Short mmCIF file of C-alpha atoms and ligand atoms in Angstrom, two decimals:
data_model
loop_
_atom_site.label_atom_id
_atom_site.label_comp_id
_atom_site.label_asym_id
_atom_site.label_seq_id
_atom_site.Cartn_x
_atom_site.Cartn_y
_atom_site.Cartn_z
CA MET Y 1 0.06 -0.04 -0.17
CA SER Y 2 0.99 3.47 -0.68
CA GLN Y 3 2.22 6.25 1.78
CA LYS Y 4 -0.62 8.37 0.51
CA GLN Y 5 -3.32 5.76 1.44
CA LEU Y 6 -1.86 5.51 4.80
CA ASP Y 7 -1.68 9.19 5.40
CA GLU Y 8 -5.32 9.41 4.32
CA PHE Y 9 -6.29 7.01 6.65
CA PHE Y 10 -4.67 8.65 9.34
CA ASP Y 11 -6.32 11.80 8.65
CA TYR Y 12 -9.42 9.89 8.82
CA LEU Y 13 -8.61 8.35 12.16
CA ARG Y 14 -7.74 11.83 13.70
CA PHE Y 15 -11.30 13.00 13.80
CA PRO Y 16 -12.71 12.32 17.32
CA SER Y 17 -15.98 11.15 15.87
CA ILE Y 18 -17.38 10.07 19.34
CA SER Y 19 -21.03 9.61 18.62
CA THR Y 20 -22.52 9.40 22.09
CA ASP Y 21 -20.85 12.42 23.57
CA SER Y 22 -22.57 15.83 22.32
CA ASN Y 23 -19.42 17.70 22.89
CA HIS Y 24 -18.03 16.07 19.90
CA LYS Y 25 -20.88 16.75 17.53
CA SER Y 26 -19.07 18.89 15.40
CA ASP Y 27 -16.14 16.37 15.15
CA VAL Y 28 -18.58 13.78 14.11
CA ASN Y 29 -19.79 16.11 11.29
CA ALA Y 30 -16.19 17.16 10.43
CA CYS Y 31 -15.61 13.51 9.86
CA ALA Y 32 -18.59 12.93 7.73
CA ASP Y 33 -17.44 16.03 5.64
CA SER Y 34 -14.20 14.33 5.11
CA LEU Y 35 -15.87 11.32 3.62
CA VAL Y 36 -17.88 13.44 1.37
CA ALA Y 37 -14.52 15.09 0.08
CA LYS Y 38 -12.90 11.42 -0.36
CA PHE Y 39 -15.92 10.10 -2.27
CA THR Y 40 -16.00 13.22 -4.63
CA SER Y 41 -12.11 13.06 -5.28
CA MET Y 42 -12.97 9.40 -6.34
CA GLY Y 43 -15.58 10.31 -8.86
CA LEU Y 44 -18.59 8.85 -7.13
CA SER Y 45 -21.81 10.94 -6.76
CA VAL Y 46 -22.24 11.56 -2.96
CA GLU Y 47 -24.89 13.10 -0.75
CA LYS Y 48 -24.59 13.87 2.96
CA HIS Y 49 -27.99 13.65 4.66
CA GLU Y 50 -28.66 15.42 8.02
CA THR Y 51 -30.81 13.16 10.34
CA PRO Y 52 -32.13 14.14 13.84
CA GLY Y 53 -28.66 12.88 15.15
CA HIS Y 54 -25.32 12.51 12.97
CA PRO Y 55 -25.23 12.73 9.25
CA VAL Y 56 -25.50 9.58 6.83
CA ILE Y 57 -23.34 9.63 3.87
CA VAL Y 58 -24.57 7.85 0.60
CA ALA Y 59 -21.98 7.76 -2.26
CA LYS Y 60 -22.59 5.88 -5.70
CA SER Y 61 -20.57 4.68 -8.61
CA GLU Y 62 -22.02 5.62 -11.85
CA SER Y 63 -24.99 2.99 -12.14
CA LYS Y 64 -24.93 0.70 -15.06
CA ASP Y 65 -27.71 -1.31 -16.24
CA GLY Y 66 -27.20 -5.09 -15.98
CA LEU Y 67 -24.60 -4.87 -13.11
CA LEU Y 68 -25.41 -6.29 -9.85
CA THR Y 69 -25.50 -3.43 -6.90
CA VAL Y 70 -23.47 -3.89 -4.03
CA LEU Y 71 -24.27 -1.93 -0.94
CA ILE Y 72 -21.32 -1.33 1.26
CA TYR Y 73 -22.12 -0.32 4.77
CA GLY Y 74 -19.74 1.05 7.57
CA HIS Y 75 -19.70 3.48 10.50
CA TYR Y 76 -17.38 6.39 10.72
CA ASP Y 77 -18.47 7.12 14.52
CA VAL Y 78 -16.44 5.71 17.39
CA GLN Y 79 -16.69 4.55 21.26
CA PRO Y 80 -15.54 7.08 23.88
CA VAL Y 81 -11.73 6.89 24.92
CA ASP Y 82 -12.12 6.48 28.61
CA PRO Y 83 -10.18 5.77 30.57
CA VAL Y 84 -7.83 7.91 28.80
CA GLU Y 85 -5.03 7.24 31.47
CA GLU Y 86 -4.82 3.67 30.20
CA TRP Y 87 -3.53 4.64 26.46
CA ASP Y 88 -0.18 4.49 25.66
CA THR Y 89 -0.55 6.85 22.84
CA PRO Y 90 -2.78 9.69 22.40
CA PRO Y 91 -6.25 8.26 21.35
CA PHE Y 92 -6.79 10.16 18.26
CA GLU Y 93 -3.37 10.61 17.10
CA PRO Y 94 -2.65 7.50 14.87
CA THR Y 95 0.69 5.82 15.89
CA LEU Y 96 2.50 3.25 14.10
CA VAL Y 97 4.29 0.56 16.14
CA GLY Y 98 5.40 -2.24 14.11
CA ASP Y 99 2.57 -3.51 12.17
CA LYS Y 100 -0.06 -1.88 14.39
CA ILE Y 101 -1.81 1.36 14.03
CA PHE Y 102 -2.92 2.59 17.50
CA CYS Y 103 -5.84 4.78 17.46
CA ARG Y 104 -9.66 4.87 18.71
CA GLY Y 105 -11.62 3.74 15.59
CA ALA Y 106 -8.61 2.12 14.01
CA THR Y 107 -10.27 -1.32 13.77
CA ASP Y 108 -13.94 -0.36 14.81
CA ASN Y 109 -14.63 0.72 12.23
CA LYS Y 110 -12.75 3.31 10.20
CA GLY Y 111 -9.96 1.11 9.05
CA GLN Y 112 -12.16 -1.63 7.66
CA ASN Y 113 -14.54 0.79 5.89
CA PHE Y 114 -11.80 2.75 4.65
CA ALA Y 115 -10.00 -0.42 3.21
CA HIS Y 116 -13.32 -0.75 0.85
CA ILE Y 117 -13.24 2.85 0.01
CA LEU Y 118 -9.54 2.33 -1.09
CA GLY Y 119 -10.33 -0.87 -2.81
CA VAL Y 120 -12.84 0.73 -4.87
CA GLU Y 121 -10.58 3.67 -5.61
CA GLU Y 122 -7.64 1.35 -6.90
CA THR Y 123 -10.20 -0.47 -9.20
CA LEU Y 124 -11.53 2.71 -10.50
CA LYS Y 125 -7.81 4.03 -11.09
CA GLU Y 126 -6.54 0.91 -12.37
CA GLU Y 127 -9.48 -0.46 -14.48
CA GLY Y 128 -11.52 2.56 -15.06
CA GLU Y 129 -14.42 1.05 -14.07
CA LEU Y 130 -16.04 -1.26 -11.39
CA PRO Y 131 -17.51 -4.80 -12.07
CA VAL Y 132 -20.43 -3.99 -10.02
CA ASN Y 133 -22.47 -1.06 -8.99
CA VAL Y 134 -21.48 0.20 -5.61
CA ILE Y 135 -23.35 2.11 -2.95
CA PHE Y 136 -21.47 3.30 0.05
CA LEU Y 137 -23.71 3.94 3.08
CA LEU Y 138 -21.80 5.27 6.17
CA GLU Y 139 -23.39 6.31 9.24
CA GLY Y 140 -22.17 8.11 12.24
CA GLU Y 141 -24.58 6.67 14.88
CA GLU Y 142 -23.88 2.86 14.79
CA GLU Y 143 -21.92 2.94 18.45
CA ILE Y 144 -25.17 4.36 20.00
CA GLY Y 145 -27.57 1.88 18.28
CA SER Y 146 -28.15 3.59 14.85
CA PRO Y 147 -31.33 5.21 16.13
CA ASN Y 148 -31.82 7.15 12.81
CA LEU Y 149 -30.77 4.67 10.08
CA ALA Y 150 -33.72 2.39 9.82
CA PRO Y 151 -36.16 5.41 9.16
CA PHE Y 152 -33.48 6.48 6.60
CA LEU Y 153 -33.72 3.07 4.94
CA ARG Y 154 -37.27 3.34 4.80
CA GLU Y 155 -37.30 6.87 3.66
CA HIS Y 156 -34.65 6.25 0.73
CA LYS Y 157 -35.45 2.78 -0.13
CA ASP Y 158 -35.70 3.16 -3.74
CA GLU Y 159 -32.22 4.82 -3.94
CA LEU Y 160 -30.53 2.24 -1.74
CA LYS Y 161 -32.01 -0.61 -4.04
CA CYS Y 162 -29.34 -3.22 -4.17
CA ASP Y 163 -28.62 -7.08 -4.43
CA ILE Y 164 -26.46 -7.67 -1.58
CA CYS Y 165 -24.80 -6.12 1.27
CA ALA Y 166 -21.21 -6.18 2.54
CA VAL Y 167 -19.92 -5.09 5.75
CA SER Y 168 -16.53 -5.26 7.41
CA ASP Y 169 -17.26 -4.78 11.23
CA THR Y 170 -16.62 -8.24 12.69
CA GLY Y 171 -13.66 -10.17 13.53
CA MET Y 172 -11.18 -12.90 12.36
CA ILE Y 173 -10.64 -15.80 14.45
CA GLY Y 174 -6.82 -15.13 14.09
CA PRO Y 175 -4.28 -13.27 12.18
CA GLY Y 176 -4.46 -14.42 8.46
CA ILE Y 177 -7.16 -16.76 8.97
CA PRO Y 178 -10.09 -15.67 6.63
CA THR Y 179 -13.45 -15.56 8.59
CA MET Y 180 -16.72 -15.08 7.31
CA THR Y 181 -19.51 -14.28 10.09
CA TYR Y 182 -22.98 -15.60 9.18
CA GLY Y 183 -24.50 -14.32 12.47
CA LEU Y 184 -24.67 -11.61 15.00
CA ARG Y 185 -26.36 -11.32 18.25
CA GLY Y 186 -28.93 -8.72 18.90
CA ILE Y 187 -29.05 -6.37 21.66
CA ALA Y 188 -31.41 -4.53 24.17
CA CYS Y 189 -30.50 -2.15 26.85
CA LEU Y 190 -31.92 -0.91 29.87
CA GLU Y 191 -31.18 0.64 33.30
CA PHE Y 192 -32.91 0.68 36.49
CA ILE Y 193 -32.82 3.03 39.60
CA VAL Y 194 -33.97 1.81 43.08
CA ARG Y 195 -34.96 4.67 45.37
CA GLY Y 196 -35.54 4.40 49.06
CA PRO Y 197 -35.15 7.04 51.65
CA THR Y 198 -35.77 10.47 50.63
CA LEU Y 199 -32.22 11.70 51.48
CA ASP Y 200 -28.86 9.91 52.23
CA LEU Y 201 -28.97 8.72 55.71
CA HIS Y 202 -26.34 8.26 58.52
CA SER Y 203 -26.00 4.24 58.35
CA GLY Y 204 -25.58 4.02 62.02
CA VAL Y 205 -28.54 6.01 63.16
CA TYR Y 206 -30.81 4.22 60.59
CA GLY Y 207 -28.99 1.08 59.46
CA GLY Y 208 -30.87 -2.10 60.24
CA ALA Y 209 -34.21 -0.56 59.87
CA VAL Y 210 -34.36 1.10 56.66
CA PRO Y 211 -33.94 -0.52 53.15
CA ASN Y 212 -30.45 0.07 51.56
CA PRO Y 213 -31.03 0.71 47.72
CA ALA Y 214 -27.50 -0.18 46.86
CA LEU Y 215 -27.90 -3.70 48.63
CA ILE Y 216 -31.27 -3.98 46.85
CA ALA Y 217 -29.92 -3.31 43.34
CA ALA Y 218 -27.11 -5.91 44.01
CA GLN Y 219 -29.59 -8.27 45.32
CA ILE Y 220 -31.97 -7.66 42.22
CA VAL Y 221 -29.11 -8.13 39.88
CA SER Y 222 -27.90 -11.34 41.54
CA LYS Y 223 -31.49 -12.64 40.54
CA LEU Y 224 -30.47 -12.38 36.91
CA HIS Y 225 -28.89 -15.83 36.78
CA ASP Y 226 -29.32 -19.23 38.38
CA GLU Y 227 -26.07 -21.10 39.57
CA ASN Y 228 -25.91 -22.91 36.03
CA GLY Y 229 -25.55 -19.33 34.27
CA LYS Y 230 -29.33 -19.81 33.00
CA ILE Y 231 -31.31 -16.51 32.92
CA LEU Y 232 -34.20 -16.32 35.63
CA ILE Y 233 -36.37 -13.68 33.36
CA PRO Y 234 -39.65 -15.72 32.93
CA GLY Y 235 -40.14 -16.35 29.07
CA PHE Y 236 -36.64 -14.98 28.21
CA TYR Y 237 -35.70 -18.31 26.27
CA ASP Y 238 -39.09 -19.02 24.80
CA LYS Y 239 -38.33 -17.69 21.31
CA VAL Y 240 -34.53 -18.86 21.19
CA VAL Y 241 -33.69 -20.90 17.99
CA PRO Y 242 -31.31 -23.56 19.28
CA LEU Y 243 -27.85 -23.88 17.76
CA GLU Y 244 -27.78 -26.25 14.89
CA ASP Y 245 -25.81 -29.17 15.15
CA TRP Y 246 -23.57 -28.78 12.14
CA GLU Y 247 -22.52 -25.63 13.40
CA ARG Y 248 -21.72 -26.96 16.82
CA GLU Y 249 -19.59 -29.44 15.04
CA MET Y 250 -17.97 -26.81 12.87
CA TRP Y 251 -16.92 -24.60 15.79
CA ALA Y 252 -15.75 -27.57 17.82
CA LYS Y 253 -13.10 -27.95 14.80
CA LEU Y 254 -11.96 -24.21 15.40
CA PRO Y 255 -8.79 -23.60 17.72
CA ASP Y 256 -9.44 -23.91 21.30
CA GLY Y 257 -12.18 -21.24 22.25
CA GLU Y 258 -11.94 -21.95 25.86
CA GLN Y 259 -8.33 -21.08 26.00
CA ALA Y 260 -8.65 -18.51 23.44
CA THR Y 261 -11.30 -16.75 25.58
CA ILE Y 262 -8.84 -16.81 28.69
CA ASP Y 263 -5.98 -15.72 26.66
CA GLU Y 264 -7.57 -12.75 25.40
CA THR Y 265 -9.42 -11.50 28.54
CA GLY Y 266 -7.08 -12.41 31.24
CA VAL Y 267 -9.55 -13.90 33.45
CA LYS Y 268 -8.40 -16.96 35.79
CA GLY Y 269 -11.26 -18.84 34.75
CA LEU Y 270 -14.56 -19.17 32.54
CA TRP Y 271 -18.36 -18.48 33.77
CA GLY Y 272 -21.28 -19.29 31.75
CA GLU Y 273 -24.41 -21.07 30.83
CA ALA Y 274 -23.89 -24.64 31.55
CA GLY Y 275 -23.91 -27.03 28.50
CA TYR Y 276 -22.06 -25.02 26.14
CA THR Y 277 -18.63 -24.10 24.92
CA ALA Y 278 -17.13 -20.84 25.25
CA LEU Y 279 -17.56 -20.02 21.48
CA GLU Y 280 -21.21 -21.37 21.72
CA GLN Y 281 -21.89 -19.01 24.80
CA ARG Y 282 -20.13 -16.01 22.91
CA TRP Y 283 -21.65 -16.51 19.46
CA GLY Y 284 -25.03 -18.43 19.83
CA ARG Y 285 -26.50 -17.98 23.30
CA PRO Y 286 -28.28 -15.12 24.79
CA THR Y 287 -27.08 -13.27 27.80
CA ALA Y 288 -27.79 -10.77 30.53
CA GLU Y 289 -24.99 -8.60 31.20
CA VAL Y 290 -24.40 -5.87 33.95
CA ASN Y 291 -22.47 -3.21 32.15
CA GLY Y 292 -22.45 -0.44 34.95
CA ILE Y 293 -23.66 -0.55 38.89
CA GLY Y 294 -23.36 1.96 41.36
CA GLY Y 295 -24.57 4.20 44.09
CA GLY Y 296 -23.43 5.45 47.47
CA TYR Y 297 -20.21 6.85 48.34
CA GLN Y 298 -17.33 6.17 45.85
CA GLY Y 299 -14.65 8.51 47.14
CA GLU Y 300 -11.47 7.91 49.22
CA GLY Y 301 -11.89 6.27 52.61
CA SER Y 302 -15.11 5.56 54.04
CA LYS Y 303 -18.39 7.52 54.47
CA THR Y 304 -21.16 5.78 56.81
CA VAL Y 305 -24.15 6.37 54.47
CA ILE Y 306 -27.22 4.61 53.31
CA PRO Y 307 -27.61 6.16 49.75
CA ARG Y 308 -30.84 7.50 48.70
CA GLU Y 309 -30.80 5.53 45.43
CA ALA Y 310 -28.57 3.04 43.50
CA MET Y 311 -28.40 2.03 39.83
CA ALA Y 312 -27.36 -0.56 37.17
CA LYS Y 313 -27.17 -0.27 33.59
CA LEU Y 314 -27.92 -3.59 31.74
CA SER Y 315 -27.75 -5.10 28.48
CA PHE Y 316 -29.01 -8.57 26.79
CA ARG Y 317 -27.43 -10.21 23.96
CA LEU Y 318 -30.13 -11.84 21.98
CA VAL Y 319 -30.25 -14.57 19.23
CA ALA Y 320 -32.79 -15.40 16.62
CA ASP Y 321 -35.81 -15.34 17.14
CA GLN Y 322 -36.01 -13.34 20.27
CA ASP Y 323 -37.64 -9.96 19.88
CA PRO Y 324 -35.77 -7.21 21.52
CA ALA Y 325 -39.04 -5.43 22.28
CA ASP Y 326 -40.49 -8.66 24.01
CA ILE Y 327 -37.29 -9.04 25.97
CA LEU Y 328 -37.26 -5.48 27.35
CA LYS Y 329 -40.94 -6.04 28.42
CA LEU Y 330 -40.08 -9.28 30.28
CA ALA Y 331 -36.89 -8.02 31.76
CA SER Y 332 -38.68 -4.89 32.88
CA ASP Y 333 -41.47 -6.85 34.56
CA TYR Y 334 -39.32 -9.11 36.20
CA LEU Y 335 -37.01 -6.48 37.66
CA ASN Y 336 -40.14 -4.58 39.11
CA SER Y 337 -41.33 -8.06 40.69
CA LEU Y 338 -37.83 -8.09 42.44
CA CYS Y 339 -38.00 -4.76 44.11
CA PRO Y 340 -39.67 -5.14 47.67
CA ASP Y 341 -42.30 -2.61 48.68
CA SER Y 342 -40.08 -0.78 50.92
CA CYS Y 343 -38.27 0.95 47.78
CA THR Y 344 -39.36 1.98 44.44
CA ILE Y 345 -37.52 0.83 41.06
CA GLU Y 346 -37.73 2.81 37.74
CA VAL Y 347 -36.67 1.05 34.67
CA GLU Y 348 -35.70 3.06 31.81
CA LEU Y 349 -35.53 1.23 28.25
CA GLY Y 350 -32.61 1.98 25.99
CA HIS Y 351 -31.80 0.98 22.52
CA ASP Y 352 -31.94 -2.39 20.95
CA GLY Y 353 -31.52 -4.29 17.79
CA PRO Y 354 -32.50 -7.85 16.58
CA ALA Y 355 -30.00 -10.70 16.03
CA TYR Y 356 -29.05 -11.62 12.32
CA VAL Y 357 -28.39 -15.21 10.82
CA MET Y 358 -27.89 -15.67 7.20
CA ASP Y 359 -26.88 -18.71 4.92
CA PRO Y 360 -23.28 -18.58 4.30
CA ASN Y 361 -23.43 -21.17 1.56
CA SER Y 362 -25.86 -18.93 -0.41
CA LYS Y 363 -24.86 -17.72 -3.83
CA TYR Y 364 -23.36 -14.52 -2.62
CA GLY Y 365 -22.18 -16.27 0.56
CA LYS Y 366 -19.92 -18.66 -1.64
CA ALA Y 367 -18.78 -15.53 -3.57
CA ALA Y 368 -17.50 -14.11 -0.38
CA GLN Y 369 -15.90 -17.11 0.92
CA THR Y 370 -14.05 -17.48 -2.51
CA ALA Y 371 -12.84 -13.58 -2.20
CA LEU Y 372 -11.81 -14.43 1.31
CA LYS Y 373 -9.78 -17.46 -0.10
CA GLU Y 374 -7.99 -15.42 -2.75
CA THR Y 375 -7.23 -12.77 -0.21
CA PHE Y 376 -5.75 -14.86 2.61
CA ASN Y 377 -4.66 -18.11 0.49
CA ASP Y 378 -6.73 -20.30 2.93
CA ALA Y 379 -10.09 -21.35 3.29
CA ALA Y 380 -12.79 -19.19 5.04
CA ARG Y 381 -13.76 -20.17 8.47
CA LEU Y 382 -17.55 -19.60 9.14
CA ILE Y 383 -18.38 -18.36 12.29
CA ARG Y 384 -21.27 -16.17 14.39
CA GLU Y 385 -20.25 -13.16 16.44
CA GLY Y 386 -21.42 -12.41 19.78
CA GLY Y 387 -21.26 -8.37 18.98
CA SER Y 388 -24.20 -6.61 17.32
CA ILE Y 389 -24.53 -4.33 14.34
CA PRO Y 390 -28.25 -3.34 14.99
CA ILE Y 391 -28.81 -2.11 11.48
CA ILE Y 392 -28.04 -5.55 9.81
CA GLN Y 393 -31.61 -7.10 10.13
CA ALA Y 394 -33.10 -4.05 8.85
CA PHE Y 395 -31.20 -4.41 5.64
CA LYS Y 396 -32.97 -7.49 5.36
CA ASP Y 397 -36.29 -6.28 6.63
CA ILE Y 398 -36.31 -3.04 4.50
CA LEU Y 399 -33.95 -3.49 1.53
CA ASP Y 400 -34.77 -7.25 1.43
CA VAL Y 401 -31.08 -8.17 1.05
CA ASP Y 402 -28.47 -10.35 2.86
CA THR Y 403 -25.34 -8.86 4.37
CA LEU Y 404 -22.02 -10.73 3.92
CA LEU Y 405 -20.06 -10.00 7.10
CA LEU Y 406 -16.39 -10.06 6.37
CA GLY Y 407 -14.53 -8.71 9.25
CA LEU Y 408 -10.75 -7.83 9.82
CA ALA Y 409 -10.90 -7.17 13.34
CA LEU Y 410 -8.15 -9.47 15.19
CA PRO Y 411 -8.55 -11.12 18.64
CA ASP Y 412 -6.16 -8.59 20.37
CA CYS Y 413 -7.23 -5.09 18.75
CA GLN Y 414 -8.92 -4.02 21.79
CA ILE Y 415 -11.94 -2.34 20.26
CA HIS Y 416 -14.08 -0.26 22.58
CA ALA Y 417 -11.09 -0.32 25.03
CA PRO Y 418 -7.72 1.67 25.45
CA ASN Y 419 -5.03 1.10 22.88
CA GLU Y 420 -7.24 -0.19 20.12
CA SER Y 421 -5.37 -1.15 17.05
CA PHE Y 422 -5.60 -2.16 13.40
CA THR Y 423 -2.62 -3.92 11.53
CA VAL Y 424 -1.21 -2.44 8.50
CA THR Y 425 -1.23 -5.98 7.12
CA ASN Y 426 -5.16 -6.34 7.63
CA PHE Y 427 -5.63 -2.84 6.18
CA GLU Y 428 -3.74 -3.95 3.09
CA ALA Y 429 -5.90 -7.28 3.17
CA GLY Y 430 -9.21 -5.17 3.19
CA ILE Y 431 -8.09 -3.34 0.18
CA LYS Y 432 -7.43 -6.70 -1.60
CA LEU Y 433 -10.55 -8.23 -0.11
CA ASN Y 434 -12.83 -5.46 -1.34
CA ARG Y 435 -11.48 -5.85 -5.04
CA ALA Y 436 -11.82 -9.71 -4.87
CA LEU Y 437 -15.22 -9.46 -3.54
CA LEU Y 438 -16.53 -7.13 -6.12
CA LYS Y 439 -15.16 -9.37 -8.94
CA GLU Y 440 -16.46 -12.46 -7.30
CA LEU Y 441 -19.93 -11.11 -6.79
CA ALA Y 442 -19.85 -9.89 -10.26
CA LYS Y 443 -19.35 -13.45 -11.82
N1 BES E 501 -18.14 -3.79 15.28
C1 BES E 501 -18.79 -3.80 16.58
C2 BES E 501 -19.58 -5.28 16.65
C3 BES E 501 -18.91 -6.35 16.65
C4 BES E 501 -17.46 -6.36 17.12
C5 BES E 501 -19.26 -7.52 16.15
C6 BES E 501 -16.78 -7.74 17.08
C7 BES E 501 -18.43 -8.68 16.06
C8 BES E 501 -17.35 -8.64 16.52
C9 BES E 501 -19.69 -2.67 16.47
O1 BES E 501 -19.27 -1.45 16.13
C10 BES E 501 -20.38 -2.59 18.01
O2 BES E 501 -19.68 -2.35 18.87
N2 BES E 501 -21.39 -2.81 18.18
C11 BES E 501 -22.13 -2.37 19.57
C12 BES E 501 -23.59 -2.15 19.14
C13 BES E 501 -24.27 -1.48 20.15
C14 BES E 501 -23.70 -0.24 20.89
C15 BES E 501 -25.78 -1.28 19.77
C16 BES E 501 -21.94 -3.82 20.35
O3 BES E 501 -22.02 -4.57 19.72
O4 BES E 501 -22.09 -3.55 21.50
ZN1 ZN E 502 -17.99 -0.79 18.05
#
């Protein structure tokens, strides 16, 4: 790859396009503008669409009759950088160390979508035309649940008409191992606040006789799972489609998922739903997680207080055919039922998105596998992923297309965490993959 391509990538990475933080609204917008400029320079027709949140960018190659149309989706927004003190290099100053480019968004998702952009640019430069019609769709709200993208798809359905969607925003099971993801978990988020006394109380004067919201919040959270890791919310598993034998057998042949999970996370031991391997638990089973919990004194030393309130933020990872809205209702009812009469609980529902599963051996799925093989000189491994990309099922529901998930995130890339990185090797591979994919799809 050329220095120019790397420089352009670094410029893209420098925008602190943190979608969740309103202080960064103008940075997200400036990042969108940089994409407009890039697509314009490539000769694509590009539009920046304002939304109630962050802009959506749509760029199209010249549309030719008789050619397949491929929608390439990605997101230019990134996660916050905290805890910033744990970064070894400034989070928005791309820093090359060996093969790794350290920067927030390097892998998730700027590196992966920019590789597609550069792949198309290279093909146009070298061959003068593309083997397929391409529509790029880049959004700035994926990391906050894509609240405005489904309405956008509905409104621009005709303009976005396509045959297949391609997305690089998932993982590879190891360096150099081509990986096609045929399923993603869905997500449903909520938070609750338990309220007790009307003011923080002296824990000596009142302790023992009044309910402590922090304790009650902890007791509620402790009732999310039984001792076998099964989720106790009534009805939670009712619509779960079980894993199929062929996929359990296929995943059992992958490198040891138990050990990999331990090595990647640094835990002393694993935890989870009994009867499933670590990969099955991570990719094919639903979960209930506590993403944050708090209340009461968090400062230095001790403070003898009964806090007036305590909170927790929960998220559920879902599988087909769980409906996120149903799950939020069931969870909310369950949380309410667990709160004793001595306190109140308020449950606030957050964003959600359904799970996605496709047939990896469909015609386009096979083309994607061939493109992966050409790029990495090895047969594609077929996996599902535990993470979520909320809009993917909407591509199916609204645009009636499947999505090929051809990710380049490595197990040690630290997305959403300090010191996120993307390798130059995978950046180059992503450019190659885009070119191979468009060719294979055109066949
Ligand atoms: N790229 C990730 C999703 C992902 C990561 C899929 C790794 C497979 C493997 C995406 O940007 C992401 O982080 N999604 C969020 C969605 C949520 C905020 C609605 C997620 O999964 O937490
Ligand atoms: Zn992400």
